[in-house]
Amino acid sequence: DVKVTQSSRYLVKRTGEKVFLECVQDMDHENMFWYRQDPGLGLRLIYFSYDVKMKEKGDIPEGYSVSREKKERFSLILESASTNQTSMYLCASGTLSYNEQFFGPGTRLTVL
Amino acid sequence: KQEVTQIPAALSVPEGENLVLNCSFTDSAIYNLQWFRQDPGKGLTSLLLIQSSQREQTSGRLNASLDKSSGRSTLYIAASQPGDSATYLCAPCGATNKLIFGTGTLLAVQP
């Protein structure tokens, strides 16, 4: 079974802090994705990556950056956390050929 | 721009009933479509992936169909159980390789 893990289930940070969310997959997938999910807005794509050291902006990249130094790991970075970044963050990985995506358990981030 | 609509937004059925969840999308140029379930506060679980060349896909009590030309997909759940209670999301994938998610159908199966 595909396994996607995220570093924290719940996280509470202060405004202005730098926040790192880590995602690791164990299926050697080329593609990795970061989404945020908010009530009434659904899932929105923040960033994605097709390969190591590659990154592409999604629909809402502002205020975020990413890092993919190894194929299995994709990190989402909030450079200076703000209250409007309070959300559920979901990481996914997928194959290059079919792009079937598999999701991690999510990180509920609260920024105070 | 791809837009995805799921109807109904919420559904409550008694245990044992067969049910159909609907998904429509505006851009028929898709590579595949994926159905997910999401339990409260959890991540998404992949249920079925239908390639654009396929008409349907089955997994256990679940059957998903795809009519690309009309921009529709349905998820059929047979003999529903309380454990099927969750939010169901459909997500077509287009040329950009991105999934576009619908807002989901919240299903409650009453024992």
Short mmCIF file of N, CA and C in Angstrom, two decimals, chain A residues 30-31 94-102, chain B residues 31-34 49-54 93-94 97 99:
data_model
loop_
_atom_site.label_atom_id
_atom_site.label_comp_id
_atom_site.label_asym_id
_atom_site.label_seq_id
_atom_site.Cartn_x
_atom_site.Cartn_y
_atom_site.Cartn_z
N GLU A 30 6.94 10.12 -8.72
CA GLU A 30 7.59 11.32 -9.24
C GLU A 30 6.89 12.59 -8.76
N ASN A 31 5.56 12.56 -8.77
CA ASN A 31 4.79 13.77 -8.47
C ASN A 31 4.50 13.90 -6.99
N GLY A 94 1.88 11.03 -6.44
CA GLY A 94 1.26 10.35 -7.56
C GLY A 94 2.25 9.93 -8.61
N THR A 95 1.81 8.98 -9.44
CA THR A 95 2.67 8.48 -10.51
C THR A 95 2.67 9.46 -11.67
N LEU A 96 3.76 9.47 -12.41
CA LEU A 96 3.87 10.36 -13.57
C LEU A 96 2.92 9.94 -14.67
N SER A 97 2.75 8.62 -14.82
CA SER A 97 1.98 8.11 -15.95
C SER A 97 0.48 8.34 -15.78
N TYR A 98 -0.08 7.96 -14.66
CA TYR A 98 -1.53 8.07 -14.49
C TYR A 98 -1.95 9.22 -13.60
N ASN A 99 -1.00 9.75 -12.86
CA ASN A 99 -1.30 10.80 -11.88
C ASN A 99 -2.42 10.41 -10.94
N GLU A 100 -2.49 9.14 -10.54
CA GLU A 100 -3.39 8.78 -9.46
C GLU A 100 -2.75 9.28 -8.18
N GLN A 101 -3.49 10.09 -7.43
CA GLN A 101 -2.90 10.74 -6.26
C GLN A 101 -3.32 10.05 -4.97
N PHE A 102 -2.37 9.97 -4.06
CA PHE A 102 -2.58 9.36 -2.76
C PHE A 102 -2.22 10.41 -1.70
N TYR B 31 -7.77 13.56 -18.67
CA TYR B 31 -7.00 12.32 -18.80
C TYR B 31 -7.59 11.21 -17.96
N ASN B 32 -8.09 11.58 -16.79
CA ASN B 32 -8.71 10.60 -15.91
C ASN B 32 -9.56 11.33 -14.89
N LEU B 33 -10.25 10.56 -14.08
CA LEU B 33 -11.06 11.13 -13.01
C LEU B 33 -10.93 10.22 -11.80
N GLN B 34 -10.75 10.84 -10.65
CA GLN B 34 -10.54 10.07 -9.43
C GLN B 34 -11.66 10.37 -8.44
N LEU B 49 -10.01 5.16 -9.75
CA LEU B 49 -9.47 6.01 -10.80
C LEU B 49 -10.01 5.49 -12.12
N ILE B 50 -10.63 6.36 -12.91
CA ILE B 50 -11.10 5.96 -14.23
C ILE B 50 -10.29 6.71 -15.27
N GLN B 51 -9.67 5.96 -16.17
CA GLN B 51 -8.94 6.58 -17.27
C GLN B 51 -9.94 7.12 -18.29
N SER B 52 -9.51 8.09 -19.08
CA SER B 52 -10.42 8.73 -20.03
C SER B 52 -10.94 7.74 -21.08
N SER B 53 -10.19 6.67 -21.32
CA SER B 53 -10.59 5.67 -22.31
C SER B 53 -11.56 4.64 -21.73
N GLN B 54 -11.77 4.67 -20.42
CA GLN B 54 -12.65 3.69 -19.77
C GLN B 54 -14.04 4.26 -19.58
N CYS B 93 -8.76 15.11 -13.91
CA CYS B 93 -7.37 15.53 -14.13
C CYS B 93 -7.21 15.87 -15.61
N GLY B 94 -6.76 17.08 -15.90
CA GLY B 94 -6.62 17.51 -17.29
C GLY B 94 -5.18 17.56 -17.74
N ASN B 97 -2.10 18.14 -15.60
CA ASN B 97 -1.78 17.12 -14.61
C ASN B 97 -2.23 17.49 -13.20
N LEU B 99 -5.33 17.90 -10.39
CA LEU B 99 -6.69 17.51 -10.07
C LEU B 99 -7.49 18.75 -9.72
#
